[in-house]
Amino acid sequence: MVVNVLKCIIASGSMVIMSIHQPSFEIIGLLNCLLFFSRGQTVYSSAQFRTLDSTEREQN
């Protein structure tokens, strides 16, 4: 998976910035930091992110 390759690059000391449209929950679970934008404005920022469990997803 591409995200796993990017994590290896990060482990070597490089910074990786990625733009992804509608990622799966599996992909989101692999990320360390998320920034969500809407119309050019930051609407969510997290240095530590946890994936929603299935119960939380069904409620949203």
Short mmCIF file of N, CA and C in Angstrom, two decimals, residues 42 54-55:
data_model
loop_
_atom_site.label_atom_id
_atom_site.label_comp_id
_atom_site.label_asym_id
_atom_site.label_seq_id
_atom_site.Cartn_x
_atom_site.Cartn_y
_atom_site.Cartn_z
N THR A 42 -9.24 25.60 7.19
CA THR A 42 -9.05 24.41 8.00
C THR A 42 -10.29 24.20 8.86
N SER A 54 -16.98 1.12 14.44
CA SER A 54 -18.17 0.98 13.59
C SER A 54 -19.41 1.59 14.23
N THR A 55 -19.53 1.57 15.55
CA THR A 55 -20.68 2.18 16.23
C THR A 55 -20.69 3.68 16.01
#
